[in-house]
PDB file of C-alpha atoms in Angstrom:
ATOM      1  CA  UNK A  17      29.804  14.983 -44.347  1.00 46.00           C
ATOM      2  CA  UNK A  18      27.784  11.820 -44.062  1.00 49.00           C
ATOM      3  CA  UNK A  19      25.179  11.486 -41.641  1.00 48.00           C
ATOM      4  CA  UNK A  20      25.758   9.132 -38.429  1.00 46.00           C
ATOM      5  CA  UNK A  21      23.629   7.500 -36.002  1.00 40.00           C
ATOM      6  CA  UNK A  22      24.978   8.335 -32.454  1.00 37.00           C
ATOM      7  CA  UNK A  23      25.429   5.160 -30.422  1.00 38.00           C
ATOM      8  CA  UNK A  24      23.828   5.249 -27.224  1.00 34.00           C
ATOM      9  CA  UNK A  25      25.655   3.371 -24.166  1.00 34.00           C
ATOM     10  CA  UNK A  26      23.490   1.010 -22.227  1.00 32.00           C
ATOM     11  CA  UNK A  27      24.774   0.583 -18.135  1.00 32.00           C
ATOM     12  CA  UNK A  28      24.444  -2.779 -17.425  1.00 32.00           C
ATOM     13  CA  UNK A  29      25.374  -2.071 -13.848  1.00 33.00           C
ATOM     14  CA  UNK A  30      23.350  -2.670 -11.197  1.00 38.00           C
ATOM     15  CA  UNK A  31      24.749   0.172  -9.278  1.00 35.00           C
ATOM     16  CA  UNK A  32      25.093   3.410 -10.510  1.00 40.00           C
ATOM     17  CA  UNK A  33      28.398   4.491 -10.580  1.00 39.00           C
ATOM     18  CA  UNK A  34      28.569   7.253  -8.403  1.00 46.00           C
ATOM     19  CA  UNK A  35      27.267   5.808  -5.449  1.00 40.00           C
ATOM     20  CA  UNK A  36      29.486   4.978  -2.950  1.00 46.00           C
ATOM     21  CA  UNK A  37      29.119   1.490  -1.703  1.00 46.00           C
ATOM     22  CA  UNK A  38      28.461   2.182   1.900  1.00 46.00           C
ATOM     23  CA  UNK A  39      24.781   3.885   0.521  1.00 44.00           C
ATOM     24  CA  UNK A  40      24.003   0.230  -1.627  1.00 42.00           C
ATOM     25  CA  UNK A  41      24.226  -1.819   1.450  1.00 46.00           C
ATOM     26  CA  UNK A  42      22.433   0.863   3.549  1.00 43.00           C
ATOM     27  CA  UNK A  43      19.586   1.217   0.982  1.00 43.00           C
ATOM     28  CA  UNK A  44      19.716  -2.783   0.704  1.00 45.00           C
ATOM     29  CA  UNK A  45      18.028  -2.779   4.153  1.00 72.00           C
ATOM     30  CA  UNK A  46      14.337  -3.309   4.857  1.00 88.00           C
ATOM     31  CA  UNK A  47      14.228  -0.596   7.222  1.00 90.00           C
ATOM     32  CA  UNK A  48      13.345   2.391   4.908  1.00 92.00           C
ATOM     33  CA  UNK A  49      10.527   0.603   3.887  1.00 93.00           C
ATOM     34  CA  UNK A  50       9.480  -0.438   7.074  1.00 94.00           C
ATOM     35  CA  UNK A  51       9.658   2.926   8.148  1.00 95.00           C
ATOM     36  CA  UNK A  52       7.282   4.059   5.286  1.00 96.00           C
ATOM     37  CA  UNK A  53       5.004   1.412   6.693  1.00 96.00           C
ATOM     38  CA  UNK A  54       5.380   3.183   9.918  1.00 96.00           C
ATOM     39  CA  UNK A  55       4.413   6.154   8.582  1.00 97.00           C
ATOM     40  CA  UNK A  56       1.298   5.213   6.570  1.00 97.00           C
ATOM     41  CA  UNK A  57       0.393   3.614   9.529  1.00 97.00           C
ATOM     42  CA  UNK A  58      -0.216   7.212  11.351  1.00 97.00           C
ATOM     43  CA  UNK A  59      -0.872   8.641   8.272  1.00 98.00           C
ATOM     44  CA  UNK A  60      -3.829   6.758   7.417  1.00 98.00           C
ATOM     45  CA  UNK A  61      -5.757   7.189  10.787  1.00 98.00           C
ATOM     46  CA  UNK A  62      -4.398  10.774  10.350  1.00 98.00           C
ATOM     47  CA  UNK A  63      -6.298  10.939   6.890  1.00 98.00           C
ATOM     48  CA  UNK A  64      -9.734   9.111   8.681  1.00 98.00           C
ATOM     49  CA  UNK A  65      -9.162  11.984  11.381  1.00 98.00           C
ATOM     50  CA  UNK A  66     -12.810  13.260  12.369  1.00 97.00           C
ATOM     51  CA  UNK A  67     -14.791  11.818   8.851  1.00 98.00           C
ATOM     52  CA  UNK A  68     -18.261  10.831  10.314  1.00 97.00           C
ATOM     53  CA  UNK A  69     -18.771   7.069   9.731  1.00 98.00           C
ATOM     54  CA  UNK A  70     -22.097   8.509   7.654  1.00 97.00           C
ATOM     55  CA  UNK A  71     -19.672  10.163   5.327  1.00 97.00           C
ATOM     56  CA  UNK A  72     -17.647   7.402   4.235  1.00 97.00           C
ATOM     57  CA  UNK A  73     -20.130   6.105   1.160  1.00 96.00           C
ATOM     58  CA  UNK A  74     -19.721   9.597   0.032  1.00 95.00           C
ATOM     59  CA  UNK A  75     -18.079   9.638  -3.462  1.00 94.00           C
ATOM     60  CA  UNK A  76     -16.825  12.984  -5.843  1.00 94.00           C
ATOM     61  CA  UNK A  77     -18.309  10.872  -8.767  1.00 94.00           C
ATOM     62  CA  UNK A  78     -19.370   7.432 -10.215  1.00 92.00           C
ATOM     63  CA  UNK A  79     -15.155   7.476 -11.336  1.00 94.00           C
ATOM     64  CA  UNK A  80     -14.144   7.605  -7.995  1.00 95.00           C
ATOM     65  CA  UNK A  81     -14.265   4.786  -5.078  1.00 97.00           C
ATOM     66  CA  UNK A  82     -15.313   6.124  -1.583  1.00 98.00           C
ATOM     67  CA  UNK A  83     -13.071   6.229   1.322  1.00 98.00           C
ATOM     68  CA  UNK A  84     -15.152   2.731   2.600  1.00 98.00           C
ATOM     69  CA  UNK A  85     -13.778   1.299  -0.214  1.00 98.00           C
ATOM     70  CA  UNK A  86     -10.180   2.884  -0.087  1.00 98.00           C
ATOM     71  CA  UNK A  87      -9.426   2.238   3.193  1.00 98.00           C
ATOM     72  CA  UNK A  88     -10.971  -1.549   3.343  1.00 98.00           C
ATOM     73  CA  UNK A  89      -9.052  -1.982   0.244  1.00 98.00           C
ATOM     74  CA  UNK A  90      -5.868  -0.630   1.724  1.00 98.00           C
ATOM     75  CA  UNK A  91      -6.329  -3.025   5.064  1.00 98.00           C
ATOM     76  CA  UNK A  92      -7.481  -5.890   3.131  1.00 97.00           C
ATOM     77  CA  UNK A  93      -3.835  -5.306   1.192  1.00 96.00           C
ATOM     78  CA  UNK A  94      -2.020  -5.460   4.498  1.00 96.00           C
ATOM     79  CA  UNK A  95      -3.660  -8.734   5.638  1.00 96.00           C
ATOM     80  CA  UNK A  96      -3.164 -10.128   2.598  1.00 93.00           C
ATOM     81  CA  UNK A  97      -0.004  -9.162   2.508  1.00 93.00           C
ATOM     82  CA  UNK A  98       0.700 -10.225   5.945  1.00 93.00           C
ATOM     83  CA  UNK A  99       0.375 -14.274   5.014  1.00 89.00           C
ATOM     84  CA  UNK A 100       3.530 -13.354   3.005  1.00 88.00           C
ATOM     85  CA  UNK A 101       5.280 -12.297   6.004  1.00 93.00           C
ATOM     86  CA  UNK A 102       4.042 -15.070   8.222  1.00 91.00           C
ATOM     87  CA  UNK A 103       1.520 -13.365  10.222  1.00 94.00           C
ATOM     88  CA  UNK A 104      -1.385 -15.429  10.811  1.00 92.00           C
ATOM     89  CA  UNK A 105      -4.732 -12.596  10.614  1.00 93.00           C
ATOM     90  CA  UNK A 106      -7.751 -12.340   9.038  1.00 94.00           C
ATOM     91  CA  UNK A 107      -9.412  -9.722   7.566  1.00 97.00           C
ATOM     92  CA  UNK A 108     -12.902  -9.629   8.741  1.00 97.00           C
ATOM     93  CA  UNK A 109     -14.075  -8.127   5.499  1.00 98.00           C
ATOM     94  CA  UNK A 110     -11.800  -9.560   3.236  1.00 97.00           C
ATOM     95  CA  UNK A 111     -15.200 -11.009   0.966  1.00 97.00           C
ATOM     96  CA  UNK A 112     -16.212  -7.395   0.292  1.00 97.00           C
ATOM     97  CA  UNK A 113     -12.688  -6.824  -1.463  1.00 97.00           C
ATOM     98  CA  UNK A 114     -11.658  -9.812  -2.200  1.00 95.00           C
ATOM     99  CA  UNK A 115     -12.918 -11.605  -5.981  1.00 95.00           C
ATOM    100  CA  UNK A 116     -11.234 -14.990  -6.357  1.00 94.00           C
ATOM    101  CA  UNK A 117     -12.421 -14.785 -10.275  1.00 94.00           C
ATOM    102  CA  UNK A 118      -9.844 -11.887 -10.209  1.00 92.00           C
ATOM    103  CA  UNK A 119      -6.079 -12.652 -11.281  1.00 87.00           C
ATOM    104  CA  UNK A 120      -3.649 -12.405  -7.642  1.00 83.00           C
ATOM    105  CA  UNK A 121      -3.883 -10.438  -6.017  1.00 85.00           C
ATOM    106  CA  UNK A 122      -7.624 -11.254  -6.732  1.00 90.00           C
ATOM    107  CA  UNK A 123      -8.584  -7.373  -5.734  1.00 92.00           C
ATOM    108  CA  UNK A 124     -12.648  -6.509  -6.099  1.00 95.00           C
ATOM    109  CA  UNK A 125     -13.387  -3.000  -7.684  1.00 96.00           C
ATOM    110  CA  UNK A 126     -16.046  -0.605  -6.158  1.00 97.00           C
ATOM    111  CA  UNK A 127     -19.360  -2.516  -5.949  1.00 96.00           C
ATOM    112  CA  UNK A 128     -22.867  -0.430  -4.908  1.00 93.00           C
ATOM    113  CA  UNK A 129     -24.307  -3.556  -3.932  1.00 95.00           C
ATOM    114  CA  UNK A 130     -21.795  -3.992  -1.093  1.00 96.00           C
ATOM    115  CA  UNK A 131     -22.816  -3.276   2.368  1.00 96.00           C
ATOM    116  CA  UNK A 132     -18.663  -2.061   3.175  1.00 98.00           C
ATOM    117  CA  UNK A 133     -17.966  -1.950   6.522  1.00 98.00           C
ATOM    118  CA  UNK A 134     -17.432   1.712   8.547  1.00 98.00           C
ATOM    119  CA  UNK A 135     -14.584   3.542   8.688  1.00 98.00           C
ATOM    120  CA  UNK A 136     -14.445   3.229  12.363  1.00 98.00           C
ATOM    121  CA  UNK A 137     -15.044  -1.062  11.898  1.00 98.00           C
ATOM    122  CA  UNK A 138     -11.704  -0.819   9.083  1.00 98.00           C
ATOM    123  CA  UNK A 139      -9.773   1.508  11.202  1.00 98.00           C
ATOM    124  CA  UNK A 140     -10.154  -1.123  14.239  1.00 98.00           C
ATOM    125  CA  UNK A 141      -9.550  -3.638  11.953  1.00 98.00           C
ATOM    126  CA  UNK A 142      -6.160  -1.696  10.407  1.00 98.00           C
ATOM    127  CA  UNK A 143      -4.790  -0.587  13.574  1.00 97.00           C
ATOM    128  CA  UNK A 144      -5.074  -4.197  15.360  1.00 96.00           C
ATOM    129  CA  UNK A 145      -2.878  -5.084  12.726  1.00 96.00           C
ATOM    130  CA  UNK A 146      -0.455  -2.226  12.144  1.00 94.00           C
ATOM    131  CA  UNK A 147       1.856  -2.933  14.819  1.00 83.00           C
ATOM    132  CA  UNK A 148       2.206  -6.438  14.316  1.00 92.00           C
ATOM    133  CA  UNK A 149       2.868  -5.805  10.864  1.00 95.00           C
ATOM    134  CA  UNK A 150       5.466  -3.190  11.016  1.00 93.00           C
ATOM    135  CA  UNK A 151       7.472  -5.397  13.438  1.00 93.00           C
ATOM    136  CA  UNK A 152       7.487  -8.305  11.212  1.00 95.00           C
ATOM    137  CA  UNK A 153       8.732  -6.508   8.497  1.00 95.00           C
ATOM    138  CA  UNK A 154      11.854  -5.142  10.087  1.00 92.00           C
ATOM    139  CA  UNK A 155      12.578  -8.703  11.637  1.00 92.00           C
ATOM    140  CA  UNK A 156      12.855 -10.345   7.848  1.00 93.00           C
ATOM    141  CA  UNK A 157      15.516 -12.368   7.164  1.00 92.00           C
ATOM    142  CA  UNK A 158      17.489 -11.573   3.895  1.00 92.00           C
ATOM    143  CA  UNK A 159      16.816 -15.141   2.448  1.00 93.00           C
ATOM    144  CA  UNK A 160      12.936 -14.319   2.985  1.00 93.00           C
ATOM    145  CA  UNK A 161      13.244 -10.996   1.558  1.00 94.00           C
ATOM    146  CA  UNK A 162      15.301 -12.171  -1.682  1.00 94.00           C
ATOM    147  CA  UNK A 163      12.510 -15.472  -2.190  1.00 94.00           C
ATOM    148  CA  UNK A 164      10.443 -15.091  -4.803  1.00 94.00           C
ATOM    149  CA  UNK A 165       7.042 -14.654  -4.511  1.00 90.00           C
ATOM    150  CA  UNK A 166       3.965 -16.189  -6.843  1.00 84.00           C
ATOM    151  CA  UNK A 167       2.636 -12.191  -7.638  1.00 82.00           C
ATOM    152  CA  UNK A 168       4.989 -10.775  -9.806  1.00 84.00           C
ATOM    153  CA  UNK A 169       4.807  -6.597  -9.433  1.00 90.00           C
ATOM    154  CA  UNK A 170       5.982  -3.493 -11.412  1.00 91.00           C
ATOM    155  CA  UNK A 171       9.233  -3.596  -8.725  1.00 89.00           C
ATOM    156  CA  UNK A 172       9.908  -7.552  -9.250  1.00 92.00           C
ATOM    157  CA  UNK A 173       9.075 -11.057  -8.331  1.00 93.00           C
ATOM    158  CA  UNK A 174      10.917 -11.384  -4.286  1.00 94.00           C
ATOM    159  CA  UNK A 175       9.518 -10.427  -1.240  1.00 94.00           C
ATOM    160  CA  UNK A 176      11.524  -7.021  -1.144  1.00 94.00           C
ATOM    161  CA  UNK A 177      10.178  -6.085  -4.053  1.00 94.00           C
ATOM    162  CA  UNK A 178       6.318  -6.710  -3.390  1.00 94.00           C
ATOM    163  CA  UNK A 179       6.765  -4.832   0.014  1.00 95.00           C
ATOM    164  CA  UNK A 180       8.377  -1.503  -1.345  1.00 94.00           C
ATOM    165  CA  UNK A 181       5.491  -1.933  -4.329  1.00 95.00           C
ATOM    166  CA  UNK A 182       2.904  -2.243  -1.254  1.00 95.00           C
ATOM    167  CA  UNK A 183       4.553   1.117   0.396  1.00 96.00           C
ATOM    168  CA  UNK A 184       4.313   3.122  -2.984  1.00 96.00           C
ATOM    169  CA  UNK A 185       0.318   1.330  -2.960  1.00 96.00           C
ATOM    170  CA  UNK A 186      -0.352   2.620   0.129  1.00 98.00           C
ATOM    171  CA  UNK A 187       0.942   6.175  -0.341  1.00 97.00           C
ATOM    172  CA  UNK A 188      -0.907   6.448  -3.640  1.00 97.00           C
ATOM    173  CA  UNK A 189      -4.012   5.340  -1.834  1.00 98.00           C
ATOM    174  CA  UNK A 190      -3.824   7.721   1.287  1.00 98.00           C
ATOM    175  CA  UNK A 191      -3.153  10.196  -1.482  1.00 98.00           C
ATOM    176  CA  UNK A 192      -6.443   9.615  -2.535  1.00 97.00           C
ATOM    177  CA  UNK A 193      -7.893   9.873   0.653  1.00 98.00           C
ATOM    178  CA  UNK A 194      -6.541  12.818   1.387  1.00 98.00           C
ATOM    179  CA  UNK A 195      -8.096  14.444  -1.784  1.00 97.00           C
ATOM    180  CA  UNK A 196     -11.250  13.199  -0.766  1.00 97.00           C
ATOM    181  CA  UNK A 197     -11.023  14.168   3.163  1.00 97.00           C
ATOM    182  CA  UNK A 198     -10.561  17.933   1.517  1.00 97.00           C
ATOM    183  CA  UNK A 199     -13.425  17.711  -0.605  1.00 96.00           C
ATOM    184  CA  UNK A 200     -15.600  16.973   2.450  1.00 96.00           C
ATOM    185  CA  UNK A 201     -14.460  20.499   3.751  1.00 96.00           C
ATOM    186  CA  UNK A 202     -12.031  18.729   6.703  1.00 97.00           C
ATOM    187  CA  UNK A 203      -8.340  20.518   7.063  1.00 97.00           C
ATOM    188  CA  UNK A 204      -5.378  18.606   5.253  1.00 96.00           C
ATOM    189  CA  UNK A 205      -4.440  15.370   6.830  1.00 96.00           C
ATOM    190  CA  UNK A 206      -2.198  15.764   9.388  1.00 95.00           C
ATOM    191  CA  UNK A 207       1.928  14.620   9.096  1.00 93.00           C
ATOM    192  CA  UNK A 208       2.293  14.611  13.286  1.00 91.00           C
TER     193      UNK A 208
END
């Protein structure tokens, strides 16, 4: 019996097929991810929870940024992020992640020659802007959220796309943090 090749089927649909069409135009909704920006919101004060400002440079090794740089990275994101959206903030310490010789979105690694700011200055900074932020999400129009933006990420080129990629960012990063917060002998962050 000769040998065949199975032929594999390719779905070129852009819904599966056993979803039921109700669930597409629910999940085509910004409000799941603005509910994950919600939550990261909480969560990321509730990862910060009682870390001394002192402890913030601390690092598990030379591979791994501190939470200084994690969490200014993180807020720096959402400001960023936020001229998108057309809120009209600044970062205060945008310069210390921020490297314009960088491709978009121009991100600065881990530098030991940065003075970062403290947790408590990026937390202030973070939670000025969370609410604000949140709201403007949810408020997007469907034309803004389909428009393409000039940063291209992993989930697309529109507006929709770069804010679920900024969710999944976000959770990674508090991730991190939480890892971190353990190491420095605190209790798991805190869901409530």
């Amino acid at each position: 019996m000769p040998q065949t090749t199975p032929k594999i089927a390719v779905c070129t649909h852009l819904v599966p097929l056993n979803m039921p069409l109700y669930l597409v135009k629910k999940m085509s909704s910004i409000q799941p991810v603005t509910k994950q920006f919600i939550l990261q919101s909480r969560l990321f004060n509730n990862v910060l929870e009682g870390i001394e400002d002192r402890k913030g440079s601390d690092r598990l090794s030379e591979y791994v940024n501190h939470l200084q740089w994690i969490a200014g990275h993180l807020t720096n994101s959402r400001y960023h992020l936020g001229s998108a959206i057309g809120l009209n903030a600044h970062f205060p310490y945008a310069e210390a992640y921020t490297d314009l010789s960088q491709p978009p979105p121009h991100n600065r690694a881990i530098d030991p020659s940065v003075n970062y700011p403290s947790l408590t200055e990026i937390k202030k900074s973070w939670n000025e802007f969370a609410a604000g932020f949140a709201e403007k999400i949810s408020a997007l129009s469907s034309e803004h959220l389909e428009s393409e933006t000039p940063v291209r990420v992993p989930t697309g080129k529109t507006l929709s796309d770069l804010l679920a990629f900024i969710a999944s960012h976000e959770s990674y990063h508090i991730g991190q943090m939480s890892i971190i917060r353990k190491s420095l002998g605190l209790p798991a962050m805190s869901y409530k």
